[in-house]
Coordinates of C-alpha atoms in Angstrom, one line a residue:
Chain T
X1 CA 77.0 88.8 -28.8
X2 CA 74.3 86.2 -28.4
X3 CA 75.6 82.6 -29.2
X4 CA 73.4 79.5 -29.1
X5 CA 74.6 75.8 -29.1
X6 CA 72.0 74.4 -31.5
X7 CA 72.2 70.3 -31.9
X8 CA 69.7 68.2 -34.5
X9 CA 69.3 65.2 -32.6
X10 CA 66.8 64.0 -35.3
X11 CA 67.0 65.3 -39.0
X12 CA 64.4 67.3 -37.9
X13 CA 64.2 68.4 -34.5
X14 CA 67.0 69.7 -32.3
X15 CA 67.9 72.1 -28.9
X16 CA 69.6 75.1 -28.6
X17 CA 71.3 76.2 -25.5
X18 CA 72.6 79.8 -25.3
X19 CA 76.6 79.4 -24.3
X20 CA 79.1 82.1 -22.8
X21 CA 82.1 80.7 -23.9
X22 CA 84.4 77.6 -26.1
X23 CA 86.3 76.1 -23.5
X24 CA 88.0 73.2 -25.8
X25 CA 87.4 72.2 -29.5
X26 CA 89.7 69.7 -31.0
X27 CA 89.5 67.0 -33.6
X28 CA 91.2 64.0 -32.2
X29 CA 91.8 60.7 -33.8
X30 CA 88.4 59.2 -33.7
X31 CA 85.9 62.4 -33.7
X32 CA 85.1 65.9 -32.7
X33 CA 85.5 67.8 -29.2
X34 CA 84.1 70.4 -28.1
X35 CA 83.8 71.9 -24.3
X36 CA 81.1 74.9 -24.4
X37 CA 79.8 76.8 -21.1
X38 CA 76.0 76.9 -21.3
X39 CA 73.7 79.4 -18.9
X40 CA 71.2 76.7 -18.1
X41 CA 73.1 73.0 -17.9
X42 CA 76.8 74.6 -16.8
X43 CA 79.5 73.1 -18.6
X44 CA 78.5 70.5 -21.6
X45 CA 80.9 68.1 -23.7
X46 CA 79.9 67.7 -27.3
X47 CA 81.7 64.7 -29.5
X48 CA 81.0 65.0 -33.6
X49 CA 78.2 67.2 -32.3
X50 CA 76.1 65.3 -30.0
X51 CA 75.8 66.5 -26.4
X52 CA 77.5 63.6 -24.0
X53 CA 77.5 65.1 -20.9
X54 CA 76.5 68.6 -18.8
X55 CA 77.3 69.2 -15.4
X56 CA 73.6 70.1 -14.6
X57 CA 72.3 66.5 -15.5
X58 CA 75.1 64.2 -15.9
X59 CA 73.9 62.6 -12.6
X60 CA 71.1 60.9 -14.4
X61 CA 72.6 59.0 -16.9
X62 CA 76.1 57.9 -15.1
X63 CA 73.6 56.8 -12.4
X64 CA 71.4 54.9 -14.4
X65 CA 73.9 53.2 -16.2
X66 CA 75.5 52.4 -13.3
X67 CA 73.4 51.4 -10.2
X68 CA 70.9 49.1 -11.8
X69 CA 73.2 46.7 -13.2
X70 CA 75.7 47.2 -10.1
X71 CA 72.2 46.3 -7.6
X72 CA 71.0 43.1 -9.8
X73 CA 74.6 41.3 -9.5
X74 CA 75.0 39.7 -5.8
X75 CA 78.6 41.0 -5.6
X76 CA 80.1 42.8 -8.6
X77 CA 83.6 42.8 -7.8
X78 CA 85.3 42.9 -11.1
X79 CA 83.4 45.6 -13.5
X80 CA 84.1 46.8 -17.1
X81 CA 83.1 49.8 -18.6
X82 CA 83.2 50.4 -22.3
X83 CA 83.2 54.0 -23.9
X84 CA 82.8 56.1 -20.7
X85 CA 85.8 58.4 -21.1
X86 CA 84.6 61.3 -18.9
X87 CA 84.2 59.1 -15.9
X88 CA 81.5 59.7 -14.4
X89 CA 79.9 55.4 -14.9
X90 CA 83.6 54.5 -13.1
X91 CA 82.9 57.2 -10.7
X92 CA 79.5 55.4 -9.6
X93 CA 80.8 52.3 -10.0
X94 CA 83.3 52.7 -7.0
X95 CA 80.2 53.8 -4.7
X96 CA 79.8 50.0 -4.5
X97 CA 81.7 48.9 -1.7
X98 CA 82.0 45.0 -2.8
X99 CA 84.1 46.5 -6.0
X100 CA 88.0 45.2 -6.0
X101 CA 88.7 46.6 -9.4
X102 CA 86.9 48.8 -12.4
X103 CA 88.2 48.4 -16.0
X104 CA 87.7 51.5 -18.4
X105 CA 88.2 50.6 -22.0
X106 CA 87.4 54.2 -23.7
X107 CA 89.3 54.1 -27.7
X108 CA 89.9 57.8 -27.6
X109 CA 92.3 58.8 -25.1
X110 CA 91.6 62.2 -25.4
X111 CA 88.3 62.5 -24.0
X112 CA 89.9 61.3 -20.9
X113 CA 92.1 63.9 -20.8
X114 CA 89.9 66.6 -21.3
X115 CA 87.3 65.2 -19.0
X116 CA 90.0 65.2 -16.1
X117 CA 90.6 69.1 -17.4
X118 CA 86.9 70.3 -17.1
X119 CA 84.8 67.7 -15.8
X120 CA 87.0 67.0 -12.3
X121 CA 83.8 66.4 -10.6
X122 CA 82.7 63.4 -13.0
X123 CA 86.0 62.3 -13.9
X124 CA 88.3 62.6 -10.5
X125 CA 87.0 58.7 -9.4
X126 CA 89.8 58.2 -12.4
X127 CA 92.0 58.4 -10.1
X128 CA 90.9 56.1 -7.7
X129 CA 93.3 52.8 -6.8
X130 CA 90.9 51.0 -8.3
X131 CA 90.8 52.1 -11.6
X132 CA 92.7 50.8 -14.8
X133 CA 92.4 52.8 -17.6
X134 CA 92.7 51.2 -20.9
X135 CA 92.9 53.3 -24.1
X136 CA 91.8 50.7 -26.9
X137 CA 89.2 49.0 -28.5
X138 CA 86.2 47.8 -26.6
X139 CA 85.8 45.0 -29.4
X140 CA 88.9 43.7 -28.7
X141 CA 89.0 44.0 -25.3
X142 CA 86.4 42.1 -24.3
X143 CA 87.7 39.2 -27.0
X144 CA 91.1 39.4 -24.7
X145 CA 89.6 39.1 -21.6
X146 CA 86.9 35.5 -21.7
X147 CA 85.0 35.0 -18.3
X148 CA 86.5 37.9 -16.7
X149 CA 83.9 40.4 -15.6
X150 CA 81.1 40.3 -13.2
X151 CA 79.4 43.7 -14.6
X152 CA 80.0 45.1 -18.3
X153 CA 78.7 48.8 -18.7
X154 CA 78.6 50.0 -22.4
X155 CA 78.5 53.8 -22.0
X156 CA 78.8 54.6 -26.0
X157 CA 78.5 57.2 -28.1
X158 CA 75.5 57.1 -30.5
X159 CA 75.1 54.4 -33.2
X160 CA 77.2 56.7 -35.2
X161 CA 81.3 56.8 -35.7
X162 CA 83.7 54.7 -33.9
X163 CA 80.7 53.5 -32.2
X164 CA 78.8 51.8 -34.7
X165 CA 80.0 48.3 -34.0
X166 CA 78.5 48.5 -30.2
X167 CA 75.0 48.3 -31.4
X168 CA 75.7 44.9 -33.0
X169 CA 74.8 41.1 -32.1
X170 CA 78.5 40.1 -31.9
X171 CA 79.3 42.5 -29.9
X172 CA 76.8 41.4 -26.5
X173 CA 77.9 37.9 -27.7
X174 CA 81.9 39.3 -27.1
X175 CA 80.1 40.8 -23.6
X176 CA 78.2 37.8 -22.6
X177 CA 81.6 35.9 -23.5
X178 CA 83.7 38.2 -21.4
X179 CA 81.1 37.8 -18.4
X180 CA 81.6 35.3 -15.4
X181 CA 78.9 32.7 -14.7
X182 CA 76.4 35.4 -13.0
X183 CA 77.4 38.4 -14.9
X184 CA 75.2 41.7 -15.9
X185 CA 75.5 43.9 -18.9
X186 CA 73.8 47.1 -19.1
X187 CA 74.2 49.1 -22.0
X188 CA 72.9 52.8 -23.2
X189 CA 70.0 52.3 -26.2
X190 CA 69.3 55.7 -26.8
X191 CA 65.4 57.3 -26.9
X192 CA 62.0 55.6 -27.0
X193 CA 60.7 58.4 -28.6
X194 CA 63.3 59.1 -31.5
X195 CA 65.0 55.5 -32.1
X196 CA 62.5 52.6 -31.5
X197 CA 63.7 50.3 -34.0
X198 CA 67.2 50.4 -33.1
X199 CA 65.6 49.3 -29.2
X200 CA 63.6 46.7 -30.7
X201 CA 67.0 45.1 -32.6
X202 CA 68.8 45.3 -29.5
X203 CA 66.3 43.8 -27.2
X204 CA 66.0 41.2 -29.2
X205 CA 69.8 41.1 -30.1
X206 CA 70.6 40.9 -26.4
X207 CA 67.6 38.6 -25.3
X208 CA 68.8 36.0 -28.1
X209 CA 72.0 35.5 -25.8
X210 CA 71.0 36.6 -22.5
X211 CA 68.4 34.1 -20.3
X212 CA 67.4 38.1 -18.6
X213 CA 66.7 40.8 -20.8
X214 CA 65.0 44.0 -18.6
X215 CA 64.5 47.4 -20.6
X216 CA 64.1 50.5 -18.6
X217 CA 64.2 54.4 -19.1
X218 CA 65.3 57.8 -17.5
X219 CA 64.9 61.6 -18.2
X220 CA 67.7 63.2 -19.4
X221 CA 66.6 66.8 -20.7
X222 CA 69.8 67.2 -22.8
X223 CA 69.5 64.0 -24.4
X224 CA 67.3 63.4 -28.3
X225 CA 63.5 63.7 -26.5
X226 CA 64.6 63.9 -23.1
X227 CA 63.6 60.4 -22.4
X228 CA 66.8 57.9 -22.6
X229 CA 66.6 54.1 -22.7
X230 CA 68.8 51.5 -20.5
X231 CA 69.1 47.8 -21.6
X232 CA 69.9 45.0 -19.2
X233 CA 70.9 41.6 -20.2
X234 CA 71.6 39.4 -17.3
X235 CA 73.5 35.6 -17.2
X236 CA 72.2 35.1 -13.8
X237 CA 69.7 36.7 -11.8
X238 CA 66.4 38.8 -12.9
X239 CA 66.7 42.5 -11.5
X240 CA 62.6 41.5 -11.1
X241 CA 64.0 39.5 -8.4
X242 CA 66.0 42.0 -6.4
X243 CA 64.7 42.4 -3.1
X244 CA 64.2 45.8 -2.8
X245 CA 65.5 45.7 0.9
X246 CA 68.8 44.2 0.0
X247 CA 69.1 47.8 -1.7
X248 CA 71.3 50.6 0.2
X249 CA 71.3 54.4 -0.3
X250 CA 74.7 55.0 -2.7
X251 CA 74.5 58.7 -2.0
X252 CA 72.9 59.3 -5.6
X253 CA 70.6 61.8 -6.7
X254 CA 68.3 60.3 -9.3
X255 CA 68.1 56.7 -8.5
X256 CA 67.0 55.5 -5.0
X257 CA 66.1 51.6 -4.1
X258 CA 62.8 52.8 -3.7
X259 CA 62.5 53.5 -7.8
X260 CA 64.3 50.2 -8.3
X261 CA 61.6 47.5 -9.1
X262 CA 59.4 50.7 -10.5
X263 CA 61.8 51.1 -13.2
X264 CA 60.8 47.7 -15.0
X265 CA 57.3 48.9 -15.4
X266 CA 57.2 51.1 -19.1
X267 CA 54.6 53.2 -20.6
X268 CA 52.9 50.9 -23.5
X269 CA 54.9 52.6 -26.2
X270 CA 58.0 51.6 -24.5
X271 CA 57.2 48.2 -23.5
X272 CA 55.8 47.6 -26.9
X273 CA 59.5 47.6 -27.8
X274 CA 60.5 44.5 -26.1
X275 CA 57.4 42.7 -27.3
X276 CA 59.2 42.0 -31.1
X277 CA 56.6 44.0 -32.9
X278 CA 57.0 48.0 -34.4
Chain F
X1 CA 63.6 77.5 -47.8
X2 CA 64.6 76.1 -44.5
X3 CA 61.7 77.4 -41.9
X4 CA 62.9 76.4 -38.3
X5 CA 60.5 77.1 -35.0
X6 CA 62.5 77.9 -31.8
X7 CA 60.7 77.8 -28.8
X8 CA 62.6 79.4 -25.6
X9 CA 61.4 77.1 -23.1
X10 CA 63.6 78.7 -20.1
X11 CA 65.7 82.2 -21.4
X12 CA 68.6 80.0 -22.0
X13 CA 67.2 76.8 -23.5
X14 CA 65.2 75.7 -25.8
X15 CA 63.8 73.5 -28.5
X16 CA 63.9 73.4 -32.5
X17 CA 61.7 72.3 -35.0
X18 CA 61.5 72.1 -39.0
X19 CA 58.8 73.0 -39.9
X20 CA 56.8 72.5 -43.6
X21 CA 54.0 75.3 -43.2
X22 CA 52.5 77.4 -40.9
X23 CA 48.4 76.6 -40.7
X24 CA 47.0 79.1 -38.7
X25 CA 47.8 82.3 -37.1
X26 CA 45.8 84.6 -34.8
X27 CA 45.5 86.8 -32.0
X28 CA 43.2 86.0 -29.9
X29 CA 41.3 88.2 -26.8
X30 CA 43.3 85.8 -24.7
X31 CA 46.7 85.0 -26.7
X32 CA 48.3 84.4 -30.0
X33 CA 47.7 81.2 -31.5
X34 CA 49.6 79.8 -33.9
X35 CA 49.1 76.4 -35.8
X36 CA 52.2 74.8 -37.6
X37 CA 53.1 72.1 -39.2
X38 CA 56.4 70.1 -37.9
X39 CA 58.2 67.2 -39.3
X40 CA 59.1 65.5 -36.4
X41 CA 56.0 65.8 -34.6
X42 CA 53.4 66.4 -36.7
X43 CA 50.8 69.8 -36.2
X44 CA 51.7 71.4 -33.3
X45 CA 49.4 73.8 -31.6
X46 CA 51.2 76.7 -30.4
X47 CA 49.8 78.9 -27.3
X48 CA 52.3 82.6 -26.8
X49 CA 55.5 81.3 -28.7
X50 CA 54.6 78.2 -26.1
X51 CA 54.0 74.3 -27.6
X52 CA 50.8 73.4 -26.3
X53 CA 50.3 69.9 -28.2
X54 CA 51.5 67.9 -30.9
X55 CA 49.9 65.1 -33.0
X56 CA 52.8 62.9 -32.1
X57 CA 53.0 63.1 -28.9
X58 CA 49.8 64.6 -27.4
X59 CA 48.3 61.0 -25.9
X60 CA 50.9 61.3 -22.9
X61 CA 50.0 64.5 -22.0
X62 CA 46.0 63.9 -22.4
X63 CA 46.2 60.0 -21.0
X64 CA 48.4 61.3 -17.8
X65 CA 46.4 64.4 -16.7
X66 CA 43.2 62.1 -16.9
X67 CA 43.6 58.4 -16.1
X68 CA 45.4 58.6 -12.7
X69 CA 42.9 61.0 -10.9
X70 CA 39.6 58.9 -12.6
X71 CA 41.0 56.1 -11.5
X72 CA 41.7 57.2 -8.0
X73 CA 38.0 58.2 -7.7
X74 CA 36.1 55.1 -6.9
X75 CA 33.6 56.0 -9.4
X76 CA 33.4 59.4 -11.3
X77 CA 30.5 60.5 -13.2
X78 CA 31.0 64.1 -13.0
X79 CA 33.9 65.3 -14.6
X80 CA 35.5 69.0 -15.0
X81 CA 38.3 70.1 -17.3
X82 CA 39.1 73.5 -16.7
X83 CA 41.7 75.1 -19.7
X84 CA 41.7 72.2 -21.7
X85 CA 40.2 73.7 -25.3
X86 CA 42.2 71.5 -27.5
X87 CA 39.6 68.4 -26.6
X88 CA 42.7 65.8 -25.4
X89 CA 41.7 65.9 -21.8
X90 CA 37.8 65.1 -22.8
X91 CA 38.3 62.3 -24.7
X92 CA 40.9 60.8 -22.4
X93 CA 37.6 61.3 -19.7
X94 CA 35.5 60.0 -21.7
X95 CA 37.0 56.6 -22.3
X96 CA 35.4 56.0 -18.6
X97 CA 31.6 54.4 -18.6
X98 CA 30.8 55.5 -15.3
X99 CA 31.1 59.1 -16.9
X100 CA 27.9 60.7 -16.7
X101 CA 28.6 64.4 -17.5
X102 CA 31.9 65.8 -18.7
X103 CA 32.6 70.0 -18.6
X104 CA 35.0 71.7 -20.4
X105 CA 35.3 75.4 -18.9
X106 CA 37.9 77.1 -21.6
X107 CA 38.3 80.8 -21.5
X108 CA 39.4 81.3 -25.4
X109 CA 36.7 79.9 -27.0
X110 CA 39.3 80.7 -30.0
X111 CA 41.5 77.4 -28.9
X112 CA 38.3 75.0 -28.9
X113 CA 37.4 76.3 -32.6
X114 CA 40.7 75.9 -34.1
X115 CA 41.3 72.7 -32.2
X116 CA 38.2 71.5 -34.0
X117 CA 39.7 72.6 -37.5
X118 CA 43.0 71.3 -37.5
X119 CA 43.6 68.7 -34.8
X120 CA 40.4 66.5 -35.1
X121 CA 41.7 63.4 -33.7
X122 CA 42.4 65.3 -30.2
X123 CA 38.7 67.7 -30.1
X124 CA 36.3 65.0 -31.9
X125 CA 35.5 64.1 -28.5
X126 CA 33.9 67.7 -27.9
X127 CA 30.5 66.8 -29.6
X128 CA 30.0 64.1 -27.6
X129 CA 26.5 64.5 -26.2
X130 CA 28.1 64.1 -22.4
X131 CA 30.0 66.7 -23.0
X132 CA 29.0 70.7 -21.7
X133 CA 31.2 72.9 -23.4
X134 CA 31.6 76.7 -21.1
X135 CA 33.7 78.9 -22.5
X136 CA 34.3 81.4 -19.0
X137 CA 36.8 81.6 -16.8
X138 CA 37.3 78.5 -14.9
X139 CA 37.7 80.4 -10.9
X140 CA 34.3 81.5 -11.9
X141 CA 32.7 78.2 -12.8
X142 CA 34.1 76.7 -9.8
X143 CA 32.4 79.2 -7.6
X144 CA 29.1 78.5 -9.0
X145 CA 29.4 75.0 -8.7
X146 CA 30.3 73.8 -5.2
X147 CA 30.1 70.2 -4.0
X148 CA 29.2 69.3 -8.0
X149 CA 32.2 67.2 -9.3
X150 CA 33.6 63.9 -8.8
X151 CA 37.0 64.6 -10.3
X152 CA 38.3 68.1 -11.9
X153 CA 40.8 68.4 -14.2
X154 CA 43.4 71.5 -14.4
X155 CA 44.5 71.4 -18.4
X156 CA 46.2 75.1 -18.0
X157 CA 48.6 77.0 -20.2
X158 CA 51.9 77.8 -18.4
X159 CA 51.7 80.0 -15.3
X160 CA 51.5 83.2 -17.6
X161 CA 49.0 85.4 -18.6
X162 CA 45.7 84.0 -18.5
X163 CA 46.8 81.0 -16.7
X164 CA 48.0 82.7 -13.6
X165 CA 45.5 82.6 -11.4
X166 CA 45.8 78.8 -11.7
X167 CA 48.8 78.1 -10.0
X168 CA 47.8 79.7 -6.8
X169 CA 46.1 78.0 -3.6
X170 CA 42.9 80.1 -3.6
X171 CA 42.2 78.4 -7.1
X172 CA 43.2 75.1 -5.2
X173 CA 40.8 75.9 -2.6
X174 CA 38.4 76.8 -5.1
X175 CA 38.5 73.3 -6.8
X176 CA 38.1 71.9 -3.6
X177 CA 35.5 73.6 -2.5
X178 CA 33.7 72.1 -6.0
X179 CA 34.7 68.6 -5.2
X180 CA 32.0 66.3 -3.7
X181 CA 33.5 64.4 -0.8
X182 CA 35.3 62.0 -2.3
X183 CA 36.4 64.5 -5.1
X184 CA 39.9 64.4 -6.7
X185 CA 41.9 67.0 -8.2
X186 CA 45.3 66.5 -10.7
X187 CA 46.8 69.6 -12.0
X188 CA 49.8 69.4 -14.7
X189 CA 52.5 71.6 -12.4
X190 CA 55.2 72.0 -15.2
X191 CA 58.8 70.4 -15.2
X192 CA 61.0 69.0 -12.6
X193 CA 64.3 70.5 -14.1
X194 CA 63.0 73.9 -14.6
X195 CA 60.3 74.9 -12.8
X196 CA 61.4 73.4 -9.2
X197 CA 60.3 76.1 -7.3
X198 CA 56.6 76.3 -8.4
X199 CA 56.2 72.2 -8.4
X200 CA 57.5 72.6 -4.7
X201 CA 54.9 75.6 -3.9
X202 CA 52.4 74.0 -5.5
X203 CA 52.6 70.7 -3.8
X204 CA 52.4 72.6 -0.5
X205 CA 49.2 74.5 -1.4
X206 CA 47.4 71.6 -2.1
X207 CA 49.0 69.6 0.6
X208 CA 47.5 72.6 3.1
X209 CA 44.1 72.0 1.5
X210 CA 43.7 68.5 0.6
X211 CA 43.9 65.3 2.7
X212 CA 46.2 63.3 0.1
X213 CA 48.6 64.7 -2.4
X214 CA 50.7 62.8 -4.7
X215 CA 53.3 63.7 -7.3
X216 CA 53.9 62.0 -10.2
X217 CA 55.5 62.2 -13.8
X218 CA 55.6 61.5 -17.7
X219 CA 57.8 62.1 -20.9
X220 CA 56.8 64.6 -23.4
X221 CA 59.5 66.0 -26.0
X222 CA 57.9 68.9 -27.3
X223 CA 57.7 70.0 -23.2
X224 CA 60.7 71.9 -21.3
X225 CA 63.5 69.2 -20.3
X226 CA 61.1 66.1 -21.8
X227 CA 59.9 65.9 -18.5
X228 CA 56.8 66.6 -17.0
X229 CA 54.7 66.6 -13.7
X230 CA 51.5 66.7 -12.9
X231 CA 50.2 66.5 -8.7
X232 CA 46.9 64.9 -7.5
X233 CA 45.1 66.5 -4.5
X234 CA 42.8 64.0 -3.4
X235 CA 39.8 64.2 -0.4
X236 CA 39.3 60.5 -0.1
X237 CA 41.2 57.7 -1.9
X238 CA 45.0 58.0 -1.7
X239 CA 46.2 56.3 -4.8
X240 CA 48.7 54.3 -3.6
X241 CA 45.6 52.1 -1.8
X242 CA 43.9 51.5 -5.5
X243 CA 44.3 48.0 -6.4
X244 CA 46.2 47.4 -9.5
X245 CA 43.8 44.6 -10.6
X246 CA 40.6 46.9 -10.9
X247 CA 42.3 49.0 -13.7
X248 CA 40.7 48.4 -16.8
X249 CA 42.8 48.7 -19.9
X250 CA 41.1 51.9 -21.4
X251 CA 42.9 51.9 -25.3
X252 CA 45.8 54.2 -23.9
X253 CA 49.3 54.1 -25.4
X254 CA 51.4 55.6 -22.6
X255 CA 49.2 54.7 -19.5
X256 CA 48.5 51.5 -18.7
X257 CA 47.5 49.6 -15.5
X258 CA 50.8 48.0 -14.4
X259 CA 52.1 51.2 -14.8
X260 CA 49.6 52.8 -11.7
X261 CA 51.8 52.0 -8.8
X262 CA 55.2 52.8 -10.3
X263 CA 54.1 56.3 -11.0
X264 CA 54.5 57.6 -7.7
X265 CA 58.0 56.1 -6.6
X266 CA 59.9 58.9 -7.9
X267 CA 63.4 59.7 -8.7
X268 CA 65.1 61.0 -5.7
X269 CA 65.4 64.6 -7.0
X270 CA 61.8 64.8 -8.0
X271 CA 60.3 63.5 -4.8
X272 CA 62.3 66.0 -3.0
X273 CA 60.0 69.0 -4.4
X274 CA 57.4 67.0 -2.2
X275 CA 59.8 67.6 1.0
X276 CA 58.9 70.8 1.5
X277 CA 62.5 71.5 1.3
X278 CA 64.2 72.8 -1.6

């Protein structure tokens, strides 16, 4: 029997991705689960639908959540991550030597758990010393926890769900609140190509409380267009500013200091999104 | 009724699109051709069960294959697009005064007429008086024309069928072989996730032949994995030694000059298919 894995990402427009097997499905508290087996991106997690994570390219996006933020703070010791459940941001987190302690505040406990059961290789860093896991709300978390955090990662779902409220204005005012004097937030903002005025709101959401707001993007083939997008809000310094020596090789496979300060230059149609037009 | 096209991209992967009507269909000496209409991208022109180009998102495509080669070349007036029939890659050439001359060797003369009925935006370039229209097959023309062109564009189908010969290092020898001395090839050389092998191969062919080579990227949706590359042979001016500030803004929408530079630092598992490695 032939099975395909077929997601919309748009009303419209979708991929399909031929599977051998279900390896989980559950409805938990918050949303749907599934773990499928795909022939060409190896094992994929799907939540209410939407592909989070495959172990073919989940390098790109836990990467590029991670490392750019992690690089533009002088010495992120104290890090957050919000969402996140598989692992795989706290995982490249702790491949910064300067961190003491990483925070992750995912609200469905039971995408950690099934992470940990068939993702080991992005969720074992869970494990780690350094890790606290916190199953709860990243709203309220960050309202708990004032001047606390030198780097905030926001690794949601979509716009969608329990995640709906991590798109919002009060929300990077709660991060830049929870944020010590020099602190970063980087959060996922979805595709160029598929959600521009949702980037546009945000940009200018974040840029209304942050002195530094830096867009930049990354390919993810199993992501809505294959082109994701990454916004930086920054209390302190202006990743523009990093020197690109200062930058050491985190054993990574997508990002490399050498694509650091490249990163910040878009294609039109994606700068145009941080210019306050569309 | 529902009408969905699914393009396999890879045997296990692929794309899906709704579609509203389906414009054109034909079998060609060459290929089957097909012309539909999507919702998400617009008319989409559709080569072997293979997405060629969409309304949507055809300028990246076009504007990538052609501005970074013309403006490597200090000064191009004679300009070849082999493949190419839809008209994208012309007009992109085109937008450059110092163009004198501007061929377009297409072997299905089929893909140039139909391009002209349904996607005039992309082929209105074609009557341009600069423009020589051949419909042969391109390892022919460049035979018969050594030591003509300034800069020659590769615009081909994937490496099947009539395409096939394209992706081989006589046809890169060939090109070169056509170049004047300071020529300047760019080929589009398929996608970094799935076609690894053949970028790598590819980059060592023309590395074997010409003095500078240089690999470099762009997001297209309707393309396998949203990613694509394209590499740049080149027997004079390496690109990384253009200066930024003598790009002139041509009315692009993904290209752009602060964009130039950037292009070539890669991410680390893209700029290892230029290793000779893999």
């Amino acid at each position: 029997m032939d099975l395909w894995y077929t997601e919309k990402q748009t009303p419209n427009h979708g991929i399909t991705s031929k599977i051998l097997r279900t390896l989980h499905h559950e409805k938990t508290d918050y949303q749907t689960m599934d773990v499928i087996e795909t022939r060409q991106f190896g094992r994929m997690l799907v939540l209410d639908g939407m592909v989070m994570t495959t172990d073919q390219d989940e390098f790109v996006y836990h990467e590029m959540l991670t490392h750019v933020g992690m690089f533009t703070h002088p010495n992120p010791k104290k890090v957050l991550v919000i969402g996140g459940g598989d692992g795989g941001v706290i995982r490249e987190v702790l491949k910064h030597p300067s961190v003491e302690k990483a925070v992750l505040c995912e609200i469905d406990g039971r995408v950690i758990e099934v992470s940990k059961e068939y993702f080991p290789a992005i969720a074992g860093a869970l494990s780690d010393q350094r890790v606290e896991i916190r199953v709860e709300d990243g709203i309220q978390h960050i309202e708990a926890h004032k001047g606390e955090y030198d780097v905030i990662l926001v690794d949601s779902t979509e716009p969608v769900g329990p995640a709906v409220g991590l798109f919002q204005k009060p929300f990077y005012q709660g991060i830049f609140d929870a944020l010590k004097p020099e602190g970063i937030m980087v959060a996922q903002t979805e595709s160029p190509w598929f959600n521009r005025d949702l980037i546009a709101r945000v940009f200018q959401d974040i840029s209304g409380i942050f002195p530094v707001t830096r867009l930049y993007t990354a390919s993810i083939p199993t992501y809505p267009s294959g082109l994701w997008s990454f916004t930086l809000g920054s209390k302190g310094r202006d990743p523009l500013a990093v020197e690109e020596t200062l930058l050491a090789d985190r054993n990574t496979r997508y990002f490399q200091p050498e694509l650091f300060h490249s990163l910040f230059r878009l294609p039109r149609f994606v700068e145009d999104l941080t210019k306050g037009g569309e």
